[in-house]
C-alpha positions in Angstrom: -124.9 66.6 -98.6 -122.8 67.2 -95.5 -124.7 66.2 -92.4 -124.9 68.4 -88.9 -122.3 67.0 -86.5 -123.4 66.5 -82.8 -121.2 66.8 -79.8 -120.2 63.5 -78.0 -121.7 62.8 -74.5 -120.7 60.3 -71.8 -123.7 58.2 -70.7 -124.7 57.9 -67.1 -126.4 54.2 -67.0 -128.5 55.2 -64.0 -130.6 57.4 -66.4 -132.6 56.6 -69.5 -130.3 56.5 -72.3 -133.1 57.8 -74.7 -133.1 60.7 -72.6 -129.6 61.5 -72.3 -129.0 61.3 -76.1 -132.2 63.6 -76.7 -131.0 66.3 -74.3 -127.4 66.1 -75.8 -128.7 66.3 -79.5 -131.1 68.9 -78.5 -128.2 71.1 -76.8 -126.2 70.6 -80.0 -128.9 71.8 -82.4 -129.6 74.7 -80.2 -126.2 75.9 -79.9 -125.3 75.4 -83.5 -124.1 77.9 -85.7 -126.1 79.5 -88.6 -123.5 77.9 -91.1 -124.0 74.2 -89.8 -125.8 72.1 -92.1 -129.6 71.3 -91.1 -129.7 67.6 -92.2 -128.8 65.3 -89.2 -126.7 61.9 -89.9 -129.0 58.6 -90.2 -130.5 57.1 -87.3 -127.8 54.2 -87.8 -124.8 57.0 -87.6 -126.3 58.8 -84.6 -126.7 55.5 -82.9 -123.1 54.8 -83.3 -122.0 58.1 -82.5 -123.6 58.0 -79.0 -122.9 54.2 -78.5 -126.7 53.6 -78.2 -129.0 51.0 -80.2 -130.8 52.1 -83.2 -134.3 51.8 -81.2 -133.0 54.0 -78.5 -131.8 56.6 -81.0 -135.3 56.5 -82.6 -136.9 57.4 -79.2 -134.6 60.3 -78.4 -135.3 61.6 -82.0 -139.1 61.4 -81.5 -138.8 63.4 -78.5 -137.2 66.0 -80.4 -139.7 65.8 -83.4 -142.5 66.0 -80.6 -140.8 69.1 -79.5 -140.9 70.5 -83.0 -136.9 70.8 -83.4 -136.5 68.2 -86.2 -138.8 67.1 -88.8 -138.4 63.6 -90.3 -139.1 62.7 -94.0 -139.3 59.2 -95.6 -136.4 58.7 -97.8 -134.9 62.2 -97.6 -133.8 62.1 -94.0 -134.2 64.0 -90.7 -133.8 67.8 -90.8 -133.2 70.4 -88.0 -136.1 73.1 -88.1 -134.6 76.4 -88.4 -137.3 78.5 -87.2 -138.5 76.3 -84.3 -139.4 78.0 -81.2 -136.7 78.1 -78.5 -138.7 78.5 -75.3 -139.9 75.0 -74.9 -140.5 73.8 -71.2 -137.6 72.6 -69.2 -137.4 69.1 -68.2 -135.1 68.0 -65.4 -133.9 64.5 -65.0 -130.7 64.7 -63.4 -128.7 65.1 -66.6 -125.9 67.6 -67.0 -126.6 67.7 -70.7 -130.2 68.5 -69.8 -128.9 71.6 -68.3 -126.9 72.4 -71.0 -129.8 72.1 -73.3 -131.7 74.3 -71.3 -129.3 77.0 -71.5 -128.8 76.6 -75.1 -130.3 78.1 -78.2 -130.7 81.7 -77.5 -128.9 85.1 -78.3 -126.6 85.8 -75.4 -125.5 89.3 -74.5 -122.9 89.6 -71.9 -124.0 92.6 -69.8 -121.2 93.0 -67.5 -118.5 90.7 -65.5 -116.0 91.4 -62.6 -115.4 90.7 -59.1 -118.2 90.6 -56.7 -118.9 90.0 -52.8 -120.5 86.8 -52.4 -124.4 87.5 -52.2 -126.0 87.0 -48.7 -128.3 84.2 -50.0 -125.7 82.2 -51.6 -123.1 82.5 -48.8 -123.8 78.9 -47.9 -122.3 77.7 -51.1 -119.1 79.5 -50.7 -118.3 79.5 -46.8 -114.5 79.9 -47.7 -114.9 83.2 -49.7 -115.5 86.7 -49.5 -115.5 87.4 -53.4 -116.3 85.8 -56.1 -116.3 86.4 -60.2 -119.6 87.5 -61.4 -121.2 87.3 -64.6 -124.4 89.1 -65.9 -126.2 88.1 -69.1 -129.2 88.7 -71.0 -130.8 85.9 -73.1 -133.1 86.7 -76.1 -135.1 84.7 -78.6 -133.1 84.1 -81.7 -136.0 84.7 -83.8 -137.8 87.7 -82.6 -135.3 89.3 -80.5 -137.7 89.4 -77.4 -135.7 88.7 -73.9 -136.7 85.6 -72.3 -134.3 85.3 -69.0 -131.4 87.2 -67.3 -128.9 85.2 -65.6 -126.1 86.1 -62.8 -123.5 83.4 -62.4 -121.1 83.5 -59.4 -118.0 81.5 -60.0 -115.1 80.5 -57.8 -112.2 82.9 -58.7 -109.6 80.1 -59.5 -112.0 78.8 -61.7 -113.2 82.0 -63.5 -109.6 82.6 -64.0 -109.8 80.1 -66.9 -113.2 81.4 -68.6 -112.7 83.7 -71.7 -115.7 85.9 -71.4 -116.3 85.8 -75.1 -117.0 82.0 -74.6 -120.2 83.1 -72.6 -121.7 84.8 -75.8 -121.6 81.4 -77.5 -122.0 78.6 -75.0 -123.8 78.0 -71.6 -121.7 78.2 -68.5 -122.3 74.6 -67.8 -120.9 73.9 -71.3 -118.1 76.2 -70.8 -117.1 74.8 -67.2 -117.3 71.2 -68.5 -116.0 71.3 -72.1 -113.7 74.4 -72.2 -112.5 74.7 -68.6 -112.2 70.9 -68.7 -113.8 70.7 -64.8 -115.3 67.6 -63.6 -118.9 68.0 -62.7 -120.5 65.9 -60.0 -123.9 67.3 -59.7 -126.2 70.3 -60.4 -128.9 71.1 -57.8 -132.0 72.9 -59.3 -134.4 75.2 -57.1 -137.4 76.9 -58.9 -139.7 79.3 -57.3 -142.5 81.6 -58.6 -141.9 85.4 -57.8 -143.0 88.9 -59.0 -140.5 90.8 -61.2 -138.3 93.3 -59.5 -137.5 96.5 -61.2 -134.4 95.5 -62.8 -136.0 92.2 -64.1 -139.1 94.0 -65.5 -136.7 96.5 -67.5 -134.3 93.8 -68.8 -137.3 91.1 -69.7 -139.7 93.8 -70.9 -142.5 92.7 -68.7 -144.8 94.8 -66.5 -143.4 95.5 -62.8 -144.6 92.8 -60.5 -145.9 90.3 -63.3 -145.0 86.6 -62.5 -141.6 85.1 -63.2 -139.6 81.9 -62.4 -136.7 82.6 -60.2 -134.2 79.6 -60.8 -131.3 78.8 -58.6 -128.8 76.3 -59.9 -125.6 75.1 -58.0 -122.9 73.1 -59.7 -120.6 71.1 -57.9 -117.3 69.3 -59.1 -116.9 65.5 -58.1 -115.2 66.2 -54.9 -118.5 68.1 -53.7 -117.1 71.8 -54.1 -119.2 74.3 -55.2 -118.0 75.7 -58.7 -120.8 78.1 -59.6 -124.1 79.4 -58.3 -126.6 80.7 -60.9 -129.6 82.7 -60.2 -131.9 83.0 -63.5 -135.0 84.9 -63.7 -137.5 83.7 -66.6 -140.5 84.9 -67.9 -143.2 83.5 -66.7 -145.0 83.7 -70.0 -142.4 81.8 -71.7 -141.0 79.1 -69.6 -142.6 76.3 -67.6 -140.5 73.8 -65.5 -141.6 70.0 -65.3 -139.7 67.2 -63.5 -139.3 63.8 -64.6 -139.0 60.9 -62.0 -137.6 57.6 -63.0 -139.4 54.6 -60.9 -136.9 52.1 -61.9 
């Protein structure tokens, strides 16, 4: 039986290896196509793929099993759960692959894209620009079709010139920037606030006006400290929660 082939990852030795591996594998699973096999490679094969110990790989797989994304069967192997719920809590621990995993696994519709003035609330991130490229997307649960969040990305024009909009229907923006455009991402900052749904958000997410939502702002920097992308995402408050894990070591 052919096994599912996960993406590769460059490990950051400052973060727990099991966490990075679990998030990378999670992103691969949620971003897979319907034609991809459901069976995962063995623990030993996955450990070799990621360059970690079998013990670390086992811990990463347990994280995904606890989330309900995979099931493990003695003597048969480990399999992706095709109907696993995609609206799981987002865990932030400083990993780019965690952000990719957060954005993966949903049906994405590109509502519009084009040139846009820099929004006043994001002006501090683009002090040298009056205009950016903007992309507005609506994400929905793959199984139920229920809208879960809508996102607006504001990207530097010279970077946007290398983006094929069709890629954004299949891949998260962070993955497009890193793996398709080929930029070196230095860091991503995340801000989450509780807000009430405005008319546009209520309409797109099919929730009552002024119902609770999560307002997320994510800013992506290159290794030189320049902002590449600023994302503003509105999540349904009844489908998402955010948790932050701090490593004390």
